[in-house]
PDB file of C-alpha atoms in Angstrom:
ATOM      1  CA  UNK A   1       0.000   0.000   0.000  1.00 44.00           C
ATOM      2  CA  UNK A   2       1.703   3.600  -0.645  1.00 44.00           C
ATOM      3  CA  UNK A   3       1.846   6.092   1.284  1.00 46.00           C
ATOM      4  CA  UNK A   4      -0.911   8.119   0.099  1.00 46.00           C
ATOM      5  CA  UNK A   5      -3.240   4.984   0.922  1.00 46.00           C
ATOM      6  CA  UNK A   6      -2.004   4.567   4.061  1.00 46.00           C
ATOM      7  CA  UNK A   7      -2.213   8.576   4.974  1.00 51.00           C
ATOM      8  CA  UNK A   8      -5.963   8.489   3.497  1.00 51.00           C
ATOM      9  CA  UNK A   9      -6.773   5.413   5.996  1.00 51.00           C
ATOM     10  CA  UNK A  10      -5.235   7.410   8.632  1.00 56.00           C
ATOM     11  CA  UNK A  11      -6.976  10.407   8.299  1.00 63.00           C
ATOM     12  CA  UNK A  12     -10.440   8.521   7.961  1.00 62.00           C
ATOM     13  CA  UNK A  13      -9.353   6.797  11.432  1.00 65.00           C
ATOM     14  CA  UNK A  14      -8.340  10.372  12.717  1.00 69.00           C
ATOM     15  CA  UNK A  15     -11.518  11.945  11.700  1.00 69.00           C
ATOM     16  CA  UNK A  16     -14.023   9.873  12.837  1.00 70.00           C
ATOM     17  CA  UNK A  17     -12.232   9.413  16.475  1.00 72.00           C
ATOM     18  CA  UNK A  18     -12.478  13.077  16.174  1.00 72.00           C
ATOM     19  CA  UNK A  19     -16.174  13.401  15.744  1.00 74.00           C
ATOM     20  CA  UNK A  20     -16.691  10.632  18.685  1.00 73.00           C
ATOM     21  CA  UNK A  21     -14.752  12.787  20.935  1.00 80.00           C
ATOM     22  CA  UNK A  22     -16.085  15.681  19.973  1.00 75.00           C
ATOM     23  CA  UNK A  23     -19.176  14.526  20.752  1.00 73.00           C
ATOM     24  CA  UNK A  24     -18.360  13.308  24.136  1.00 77.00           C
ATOM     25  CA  UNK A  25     -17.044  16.569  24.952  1.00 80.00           C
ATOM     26  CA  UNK A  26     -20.488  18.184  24.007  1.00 81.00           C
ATOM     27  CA  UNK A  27     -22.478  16.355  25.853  1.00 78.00           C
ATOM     28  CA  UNK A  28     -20.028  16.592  29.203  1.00 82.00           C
ATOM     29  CA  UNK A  29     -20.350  20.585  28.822  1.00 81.00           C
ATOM     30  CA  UNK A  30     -24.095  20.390  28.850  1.00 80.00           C
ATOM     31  CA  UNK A  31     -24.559  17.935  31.588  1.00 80.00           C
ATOM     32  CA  UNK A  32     -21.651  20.306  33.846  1.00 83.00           C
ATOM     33  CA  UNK A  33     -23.821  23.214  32.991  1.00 82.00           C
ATOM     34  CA  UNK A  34     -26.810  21.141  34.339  1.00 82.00           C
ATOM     35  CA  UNK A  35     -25.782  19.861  37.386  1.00 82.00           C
ATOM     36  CA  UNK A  36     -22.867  22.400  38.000  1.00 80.00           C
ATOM     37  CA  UNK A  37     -20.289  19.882  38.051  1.00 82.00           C
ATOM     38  CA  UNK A  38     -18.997  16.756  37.340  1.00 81.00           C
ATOM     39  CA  UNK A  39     -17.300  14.246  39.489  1.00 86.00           C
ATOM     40  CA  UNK A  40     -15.468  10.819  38.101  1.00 83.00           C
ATOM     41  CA  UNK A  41     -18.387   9.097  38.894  1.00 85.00           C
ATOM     42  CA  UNK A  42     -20.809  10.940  36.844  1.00 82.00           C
ATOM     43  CA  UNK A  43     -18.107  11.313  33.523  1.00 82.00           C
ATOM     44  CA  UNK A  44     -18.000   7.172  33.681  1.00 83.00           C
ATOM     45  CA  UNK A  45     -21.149   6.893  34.011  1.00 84.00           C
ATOM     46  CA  UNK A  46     -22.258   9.898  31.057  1.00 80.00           C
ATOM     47  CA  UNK A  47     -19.193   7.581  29.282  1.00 81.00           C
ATOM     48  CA  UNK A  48     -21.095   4.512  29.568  1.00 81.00           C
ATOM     49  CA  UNK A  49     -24.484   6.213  28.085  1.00 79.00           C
ATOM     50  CA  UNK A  50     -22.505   7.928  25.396  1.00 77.00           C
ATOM     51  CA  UNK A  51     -21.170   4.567  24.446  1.00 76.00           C
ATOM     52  CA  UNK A  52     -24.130   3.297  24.176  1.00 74.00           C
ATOM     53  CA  UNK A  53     -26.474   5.508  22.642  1.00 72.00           C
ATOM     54  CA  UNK A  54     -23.878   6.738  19.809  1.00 69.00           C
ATOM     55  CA  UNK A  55     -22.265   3.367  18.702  1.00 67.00           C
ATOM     56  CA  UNK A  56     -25.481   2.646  17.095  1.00 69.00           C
ATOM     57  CA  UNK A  57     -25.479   5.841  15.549  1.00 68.00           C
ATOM     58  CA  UNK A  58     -22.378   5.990  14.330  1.00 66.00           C
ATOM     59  CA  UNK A  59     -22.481   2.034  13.061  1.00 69.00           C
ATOM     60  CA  UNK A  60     -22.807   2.740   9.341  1.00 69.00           C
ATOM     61  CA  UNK A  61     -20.233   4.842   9.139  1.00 66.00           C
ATOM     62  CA  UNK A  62     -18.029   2.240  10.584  1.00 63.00           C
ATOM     63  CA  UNK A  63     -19.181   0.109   8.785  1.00 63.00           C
ATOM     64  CA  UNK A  64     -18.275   2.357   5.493  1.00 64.00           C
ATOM     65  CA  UNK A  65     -14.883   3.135   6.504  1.00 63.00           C
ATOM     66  CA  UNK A  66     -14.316  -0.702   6.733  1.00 55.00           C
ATOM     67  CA  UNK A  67     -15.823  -1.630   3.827  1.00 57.00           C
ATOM     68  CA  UNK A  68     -13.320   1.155   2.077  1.00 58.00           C
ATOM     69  CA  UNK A  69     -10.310   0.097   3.999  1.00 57.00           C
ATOM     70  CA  UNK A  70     -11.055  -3.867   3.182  1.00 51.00           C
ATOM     71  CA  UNK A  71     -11.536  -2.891  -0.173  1.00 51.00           C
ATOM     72  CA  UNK A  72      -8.473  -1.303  -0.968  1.00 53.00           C
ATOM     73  CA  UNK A  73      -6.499  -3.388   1.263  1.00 50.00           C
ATOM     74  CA  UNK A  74      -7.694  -6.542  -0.708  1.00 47.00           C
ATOM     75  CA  UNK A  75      -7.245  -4.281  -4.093  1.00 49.00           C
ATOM     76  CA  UNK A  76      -3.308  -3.936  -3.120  1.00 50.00           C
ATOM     77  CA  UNK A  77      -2.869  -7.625  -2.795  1.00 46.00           C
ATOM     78  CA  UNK A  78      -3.711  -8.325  -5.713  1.00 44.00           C
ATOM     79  CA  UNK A  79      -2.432  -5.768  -7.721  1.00 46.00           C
ATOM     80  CA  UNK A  80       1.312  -7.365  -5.566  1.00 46.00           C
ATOM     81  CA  UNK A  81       0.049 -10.773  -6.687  1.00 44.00           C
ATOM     82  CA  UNK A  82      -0.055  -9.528 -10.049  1.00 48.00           C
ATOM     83  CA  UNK A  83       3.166  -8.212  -9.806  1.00 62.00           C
ATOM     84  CA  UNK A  84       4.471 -12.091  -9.542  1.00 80.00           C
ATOM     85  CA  UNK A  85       5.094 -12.782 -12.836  1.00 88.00           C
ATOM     86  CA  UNK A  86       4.539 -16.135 -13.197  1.00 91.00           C
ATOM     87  CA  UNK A  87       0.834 -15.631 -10.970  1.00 90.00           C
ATOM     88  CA  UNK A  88       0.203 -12.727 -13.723  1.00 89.00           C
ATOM     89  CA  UNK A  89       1.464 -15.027 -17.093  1.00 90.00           C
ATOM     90  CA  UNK A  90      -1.153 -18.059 -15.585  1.00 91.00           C
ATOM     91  CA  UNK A  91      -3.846 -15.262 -14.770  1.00 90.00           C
ATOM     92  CA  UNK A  92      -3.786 -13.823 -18.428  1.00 89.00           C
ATOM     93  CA  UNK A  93      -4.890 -16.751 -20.166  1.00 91.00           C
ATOM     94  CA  UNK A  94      -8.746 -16.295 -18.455  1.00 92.00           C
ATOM     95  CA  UNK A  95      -8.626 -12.895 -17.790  1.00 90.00           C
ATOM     96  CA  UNK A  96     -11.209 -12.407 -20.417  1.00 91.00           C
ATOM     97  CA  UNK A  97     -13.647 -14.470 -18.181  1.00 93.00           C
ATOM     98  CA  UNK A  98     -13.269 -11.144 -15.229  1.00 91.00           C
ATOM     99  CA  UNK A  99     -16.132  -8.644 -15.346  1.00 87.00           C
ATOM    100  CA  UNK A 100     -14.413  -5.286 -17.496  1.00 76.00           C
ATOM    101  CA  UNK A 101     -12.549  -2.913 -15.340  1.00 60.00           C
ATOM    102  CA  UNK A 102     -11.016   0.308 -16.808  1.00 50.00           C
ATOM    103  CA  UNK A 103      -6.980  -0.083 -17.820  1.00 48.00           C
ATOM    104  CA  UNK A 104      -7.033  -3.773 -16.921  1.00 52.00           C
ATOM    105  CA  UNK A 105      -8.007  -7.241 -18.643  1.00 54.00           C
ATOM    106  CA  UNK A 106     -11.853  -8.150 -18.350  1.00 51.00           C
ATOM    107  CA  UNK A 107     -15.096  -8.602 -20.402  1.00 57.00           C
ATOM    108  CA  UNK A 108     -17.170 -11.765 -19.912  1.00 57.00           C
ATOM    109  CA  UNK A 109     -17.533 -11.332 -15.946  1.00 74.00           C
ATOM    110  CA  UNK A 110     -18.126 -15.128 -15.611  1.00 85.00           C
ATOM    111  CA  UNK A 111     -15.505 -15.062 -12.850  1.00 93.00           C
ATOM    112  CA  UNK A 112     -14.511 -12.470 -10.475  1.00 93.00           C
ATOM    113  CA  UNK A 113     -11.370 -11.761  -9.444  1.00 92.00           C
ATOM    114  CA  UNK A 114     -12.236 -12.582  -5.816  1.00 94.00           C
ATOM    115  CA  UNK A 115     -10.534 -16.063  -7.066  1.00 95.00           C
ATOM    116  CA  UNK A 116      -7.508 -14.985  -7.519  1.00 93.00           C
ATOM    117  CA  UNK A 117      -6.095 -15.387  -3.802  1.00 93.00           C
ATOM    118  CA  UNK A 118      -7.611 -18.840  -3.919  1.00 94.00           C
ATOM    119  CA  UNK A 119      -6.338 -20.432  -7.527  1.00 95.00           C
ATOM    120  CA  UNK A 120      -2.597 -19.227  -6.847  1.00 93.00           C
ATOM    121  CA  UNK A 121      -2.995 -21.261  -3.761  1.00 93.00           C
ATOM    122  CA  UNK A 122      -4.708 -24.372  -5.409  1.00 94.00           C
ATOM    123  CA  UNK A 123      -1.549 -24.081  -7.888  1.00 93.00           C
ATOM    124  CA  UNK A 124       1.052 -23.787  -5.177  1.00 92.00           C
ATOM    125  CA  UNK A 125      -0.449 -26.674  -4.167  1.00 92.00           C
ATOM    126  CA  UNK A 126      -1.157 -28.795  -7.435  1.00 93.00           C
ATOM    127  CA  UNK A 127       2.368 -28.137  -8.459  1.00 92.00           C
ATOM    128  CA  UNK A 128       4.635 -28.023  -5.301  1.00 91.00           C
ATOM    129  CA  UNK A 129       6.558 -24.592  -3.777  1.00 87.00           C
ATOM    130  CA  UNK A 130       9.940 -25.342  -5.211  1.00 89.00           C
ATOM    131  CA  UNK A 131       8.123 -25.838  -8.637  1.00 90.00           C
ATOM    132  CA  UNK A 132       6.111 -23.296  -7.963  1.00 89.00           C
ATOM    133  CA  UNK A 133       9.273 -20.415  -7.061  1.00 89.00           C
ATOM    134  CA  UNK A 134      11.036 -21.968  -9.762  1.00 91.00           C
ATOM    135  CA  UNK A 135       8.902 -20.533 -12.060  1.00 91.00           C
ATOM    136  CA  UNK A 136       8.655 -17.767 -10.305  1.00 91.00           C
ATOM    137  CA  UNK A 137      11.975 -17.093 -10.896  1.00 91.00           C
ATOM    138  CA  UNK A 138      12.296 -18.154 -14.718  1.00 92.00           C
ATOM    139  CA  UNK A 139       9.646 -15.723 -15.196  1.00 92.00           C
ATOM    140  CA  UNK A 140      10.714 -13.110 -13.581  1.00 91.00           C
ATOM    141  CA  UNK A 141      13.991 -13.784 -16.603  1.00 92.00           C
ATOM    142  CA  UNK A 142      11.666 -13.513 -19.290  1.00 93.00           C
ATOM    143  CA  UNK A 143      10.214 -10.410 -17.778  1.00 90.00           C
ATOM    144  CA  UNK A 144      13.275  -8.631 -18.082  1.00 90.00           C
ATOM    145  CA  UNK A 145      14.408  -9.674 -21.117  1.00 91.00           C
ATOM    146  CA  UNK A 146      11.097  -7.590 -22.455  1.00 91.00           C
ATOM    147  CA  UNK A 147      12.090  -4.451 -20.548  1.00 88.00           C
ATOM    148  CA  UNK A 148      11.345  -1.660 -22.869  1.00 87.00           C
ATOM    149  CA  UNK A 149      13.743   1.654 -22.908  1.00 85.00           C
ATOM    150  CA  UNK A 150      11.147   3.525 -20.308  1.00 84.00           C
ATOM    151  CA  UNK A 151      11.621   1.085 -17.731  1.00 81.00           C
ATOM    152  CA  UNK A 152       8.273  -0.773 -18.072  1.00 83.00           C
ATOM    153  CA  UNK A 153       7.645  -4.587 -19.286  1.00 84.00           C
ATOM    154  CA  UNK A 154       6.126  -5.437 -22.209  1.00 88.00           C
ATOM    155  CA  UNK A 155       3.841  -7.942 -21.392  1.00 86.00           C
ATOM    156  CA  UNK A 156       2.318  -8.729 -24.357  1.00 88.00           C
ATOM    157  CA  UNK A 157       6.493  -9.612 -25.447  1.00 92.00           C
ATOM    158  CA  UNK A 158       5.944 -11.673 -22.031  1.00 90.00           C
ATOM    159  CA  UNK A 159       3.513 -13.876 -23.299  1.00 90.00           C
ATOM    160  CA  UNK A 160       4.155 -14.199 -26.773  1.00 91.00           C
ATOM    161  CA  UNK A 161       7.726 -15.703 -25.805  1.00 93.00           C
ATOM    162  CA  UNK A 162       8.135 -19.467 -26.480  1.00 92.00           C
ATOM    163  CA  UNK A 163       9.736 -19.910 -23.453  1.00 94.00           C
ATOM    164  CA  UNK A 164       6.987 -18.127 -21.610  1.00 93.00           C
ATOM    165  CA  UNK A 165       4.948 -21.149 -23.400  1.00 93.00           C
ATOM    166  CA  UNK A 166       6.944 -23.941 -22.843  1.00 93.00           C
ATOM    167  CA  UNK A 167       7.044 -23.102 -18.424  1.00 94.00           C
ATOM    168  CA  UNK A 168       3.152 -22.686 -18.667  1.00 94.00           C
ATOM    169  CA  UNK A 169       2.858 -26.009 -20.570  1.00 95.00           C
ATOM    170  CA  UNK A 170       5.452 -27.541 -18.057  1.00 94.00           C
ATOM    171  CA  UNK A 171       3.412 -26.392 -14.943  1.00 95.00           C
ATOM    172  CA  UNK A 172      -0.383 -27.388 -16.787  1.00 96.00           C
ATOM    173  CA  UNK A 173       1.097 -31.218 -17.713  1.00 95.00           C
ATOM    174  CA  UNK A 174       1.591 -31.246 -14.129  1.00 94.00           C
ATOM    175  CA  UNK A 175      -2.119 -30.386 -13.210  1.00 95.00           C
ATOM    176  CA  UNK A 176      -3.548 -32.222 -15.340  1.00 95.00           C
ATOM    177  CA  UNK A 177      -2.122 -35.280 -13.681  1.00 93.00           C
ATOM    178  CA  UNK A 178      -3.088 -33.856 -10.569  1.00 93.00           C
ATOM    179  CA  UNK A 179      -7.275 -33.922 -12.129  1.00 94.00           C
ATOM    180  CA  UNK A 180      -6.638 -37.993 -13.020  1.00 90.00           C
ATOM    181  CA  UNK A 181      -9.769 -38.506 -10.411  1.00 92.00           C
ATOM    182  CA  UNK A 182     -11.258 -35.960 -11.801  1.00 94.00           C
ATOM    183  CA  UNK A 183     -14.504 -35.215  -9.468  1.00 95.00           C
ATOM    184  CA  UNK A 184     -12.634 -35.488  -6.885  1.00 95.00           C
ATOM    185  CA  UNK A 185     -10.065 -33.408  -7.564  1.00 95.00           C
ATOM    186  CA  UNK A 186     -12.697 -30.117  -8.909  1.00 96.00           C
ATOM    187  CA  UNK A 187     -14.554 -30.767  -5.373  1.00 96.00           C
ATOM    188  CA  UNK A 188     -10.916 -29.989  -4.024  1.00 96.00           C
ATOM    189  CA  UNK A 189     -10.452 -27.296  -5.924  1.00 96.00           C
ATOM    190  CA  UNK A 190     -13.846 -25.295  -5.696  1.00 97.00           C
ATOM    191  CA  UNK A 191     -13.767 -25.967  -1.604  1.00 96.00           C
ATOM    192  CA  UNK A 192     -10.182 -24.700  -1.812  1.00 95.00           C
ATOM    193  CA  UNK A 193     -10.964 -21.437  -3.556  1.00 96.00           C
ATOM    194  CA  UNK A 194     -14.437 -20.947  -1.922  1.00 96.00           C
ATOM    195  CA  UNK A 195     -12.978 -20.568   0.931  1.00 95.00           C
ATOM    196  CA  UNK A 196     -10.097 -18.104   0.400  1.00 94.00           C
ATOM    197  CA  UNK A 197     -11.959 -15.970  -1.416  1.00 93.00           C
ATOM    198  CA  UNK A 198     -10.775 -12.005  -1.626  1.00 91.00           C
ATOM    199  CA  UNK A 199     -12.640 -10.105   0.744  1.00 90.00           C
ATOM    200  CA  UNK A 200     -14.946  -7.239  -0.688  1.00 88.00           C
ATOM    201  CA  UNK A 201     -17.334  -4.857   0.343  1.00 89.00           C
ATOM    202  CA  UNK A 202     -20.575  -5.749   1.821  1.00 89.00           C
ATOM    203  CA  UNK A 203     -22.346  -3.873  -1.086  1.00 89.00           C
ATOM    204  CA  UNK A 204     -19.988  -5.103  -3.884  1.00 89.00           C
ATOM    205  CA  UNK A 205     -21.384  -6.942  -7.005  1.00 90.00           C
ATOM    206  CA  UNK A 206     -19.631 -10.077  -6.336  1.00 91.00           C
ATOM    207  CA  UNK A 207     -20.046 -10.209  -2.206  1.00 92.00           C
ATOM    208  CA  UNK A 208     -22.050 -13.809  -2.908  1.00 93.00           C
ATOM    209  CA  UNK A 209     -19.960 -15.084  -5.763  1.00 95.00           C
ATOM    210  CA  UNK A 210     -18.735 -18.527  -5.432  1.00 95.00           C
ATOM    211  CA  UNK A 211     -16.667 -20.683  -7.789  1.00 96.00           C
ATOM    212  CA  UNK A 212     -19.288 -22.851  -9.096  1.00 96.00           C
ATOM    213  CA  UNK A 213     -18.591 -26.358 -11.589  1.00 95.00           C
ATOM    214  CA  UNK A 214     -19.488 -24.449 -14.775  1.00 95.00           C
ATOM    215  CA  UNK A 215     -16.925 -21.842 -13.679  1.00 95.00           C
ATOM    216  CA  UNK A 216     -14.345 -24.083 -13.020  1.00 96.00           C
ATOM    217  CA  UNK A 217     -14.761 -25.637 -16.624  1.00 96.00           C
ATOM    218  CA  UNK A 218     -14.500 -22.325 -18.360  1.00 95.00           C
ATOM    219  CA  UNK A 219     -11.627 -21.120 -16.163  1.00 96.00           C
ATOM    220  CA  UNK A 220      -9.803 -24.335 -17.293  1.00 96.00           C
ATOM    221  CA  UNK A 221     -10.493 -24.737 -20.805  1.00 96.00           C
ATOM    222  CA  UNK A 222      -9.180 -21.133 -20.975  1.00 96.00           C
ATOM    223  CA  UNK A 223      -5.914 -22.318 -18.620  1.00 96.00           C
ATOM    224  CA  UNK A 224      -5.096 -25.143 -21.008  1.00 97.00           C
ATOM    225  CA  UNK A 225      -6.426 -23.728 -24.417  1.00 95.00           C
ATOM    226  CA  UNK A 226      -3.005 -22.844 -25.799  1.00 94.00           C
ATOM    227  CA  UNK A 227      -1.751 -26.479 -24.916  1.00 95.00           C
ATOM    228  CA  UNK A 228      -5.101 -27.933 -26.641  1.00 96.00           C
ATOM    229  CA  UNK A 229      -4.202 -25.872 -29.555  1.00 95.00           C
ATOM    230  CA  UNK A 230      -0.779 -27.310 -29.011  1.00 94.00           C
ATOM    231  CA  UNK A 231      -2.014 -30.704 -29.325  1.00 95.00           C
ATOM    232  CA  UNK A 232      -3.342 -30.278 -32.184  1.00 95.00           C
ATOM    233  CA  UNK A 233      -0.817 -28.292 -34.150  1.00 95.00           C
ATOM    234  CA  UNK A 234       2.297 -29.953 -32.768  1.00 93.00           C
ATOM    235  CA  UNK A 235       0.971 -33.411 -31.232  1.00 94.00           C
ATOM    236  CA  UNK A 236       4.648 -35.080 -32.262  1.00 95.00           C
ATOM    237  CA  UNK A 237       6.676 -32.281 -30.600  1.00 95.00           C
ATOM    238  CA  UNK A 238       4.172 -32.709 -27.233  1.00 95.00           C
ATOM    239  CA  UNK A 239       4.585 -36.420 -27.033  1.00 95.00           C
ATOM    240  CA  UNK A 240       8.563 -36.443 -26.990  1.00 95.00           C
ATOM    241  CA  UNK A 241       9.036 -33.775 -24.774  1.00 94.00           C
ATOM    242  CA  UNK A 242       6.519 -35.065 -21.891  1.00 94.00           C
ATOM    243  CA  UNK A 243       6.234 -38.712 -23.187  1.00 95.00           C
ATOM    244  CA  UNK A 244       2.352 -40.306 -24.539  1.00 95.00           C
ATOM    245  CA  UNK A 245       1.373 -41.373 -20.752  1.00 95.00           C
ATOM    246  CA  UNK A 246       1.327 -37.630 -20.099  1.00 95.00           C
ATOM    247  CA  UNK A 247       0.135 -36.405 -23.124  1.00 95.00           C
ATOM    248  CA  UNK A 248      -2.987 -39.073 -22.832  1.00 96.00           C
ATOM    249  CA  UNK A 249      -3.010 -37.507 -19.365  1.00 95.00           C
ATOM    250  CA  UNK A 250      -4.027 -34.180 -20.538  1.00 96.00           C
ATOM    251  CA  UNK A 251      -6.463 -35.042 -23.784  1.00 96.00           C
ATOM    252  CA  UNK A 252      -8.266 -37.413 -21.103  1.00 96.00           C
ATOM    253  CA  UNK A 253      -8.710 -34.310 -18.955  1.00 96.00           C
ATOM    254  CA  UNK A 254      -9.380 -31.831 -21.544  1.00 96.00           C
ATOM    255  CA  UNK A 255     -12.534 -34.052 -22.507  1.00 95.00           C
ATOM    256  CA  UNK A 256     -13.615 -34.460 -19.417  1.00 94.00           C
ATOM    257  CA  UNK A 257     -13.870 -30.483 -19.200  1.00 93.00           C
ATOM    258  CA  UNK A 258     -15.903 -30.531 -22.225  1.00 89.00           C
ATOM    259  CA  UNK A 259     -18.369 -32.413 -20.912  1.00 87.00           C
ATOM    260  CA  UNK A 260     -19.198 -30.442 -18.219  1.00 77.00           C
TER     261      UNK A 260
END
């Protein structure tokens, strides 16, 4: 989170304790002017009614500030997820499926991005953490190699690399292996991401949206269609670099998806 973020959160946090106090203060003048006095007795107990009466006044706008707060707190993760290359090369192949969103991939809105936090994990998992680093890593190679002269990445460079190809279609052999008991495995995965799914605001489009069976059969025919193209166009190149148990592997998982 920058500093700007973190300086608007404070200030929200600053001016609303300011309002409670100020409010407190109010109604400790009126009730000295009253009575003609105060003693510690009567400010705990005035305390105690304040606390009372106001909380429930002043609920929804707790309530908004941390809505806003979870909101852009959850926004920054994911925009330092994103920032992983090898979580942002995985993500682009059904980024299409996100609702549209101004500057950024999007259009279908089949998914939300609420799954993000939730597939990385499922991968991590499906794949291993050294595995998982390693491409990290390799990526992260790639991406500079496609610096451009202002200091930014050219990501569609990123993507179009065959190397950038090759690591995705090493990591997908590797899940597809992992779907061999196939229901199973999606009930894994949609408990998996249903349940680390990126927190948003209560009034938020996508506050109910769950990962359902359909969804995970789009989201994976869209993970795996440059490798199903890949089978098609190349079949001989696929089946000496993984071997044909692996490569029967994946065409015995990609029609399972389509018949979903």
């Amino acid at each position: 989170m920058s500093d700007s973020d973190t300086s608007g959160g404070l200030k929200s946090c600053e001016a609303i304790a300011n309002t409670m106090i100020g409010h407190f203060v109010t109604r400790l003048e009126v009730e000295a002017a009253r009575q003609g006095g105060l003693t510690a007795q009567d400010v705990r107990r005035l305390a105690e009614q304040f606390m009372g009466q106001e909380m429930a006044r002043f609920q929804p706008t707790f309530r908004r500030s941390y809505d806003s707060c979870t909101a852009l707190r959850e926004s920054r993760q994911w925009e330092s997820t994103r920032r992983r290359p090898f979580d942002r090369v995985l993500m682009k192949s059904f980024a299409h499926l996100f609702p549209a969103r101004q500057g950024d991939d999007g259009g279908q809105g089949l998914l939300s991005r609420r799954v993000i936090p939730g597939f990385n994990m499922a991968v991590d998992k499906m794949i291993g953490p050294a595995l998982y680093e390693q491409c990290q890593a390799k990526s992260q190679a790639i991406l500079e190699r496609h610096r451009t002269s202002s200091g930014t990445h050219d990501w569609a460079a990123v993507q179009a690399d065959p190397e950038t190809h090759a690591l995705t279609n090493d990591v997908l052999v590797v899940v597809a292996h992992y779907f061999a008991h196939f229901e199973r495995r999606r009930d894994w995965f949609l408990t998996l991401v249903n349940s680390h799914l990126g927190k948003v605001a209560a009034t938020a489009p996508d506050v109910h949206w769950q990962l359902t069976e359909h969804g995970f059969a789009e989201l994976m025919r869209a993970l795996f269609a440059d490798l199903r193209a890949a089978l098609v166009s190349a079949p001989a190149v696929l089946r000496k670099r993984y071997g044909d148990h692996t490569v029967d592997t994946v065409e015995a998982f990609l029609r399972r998806l389509d018949q979903v």
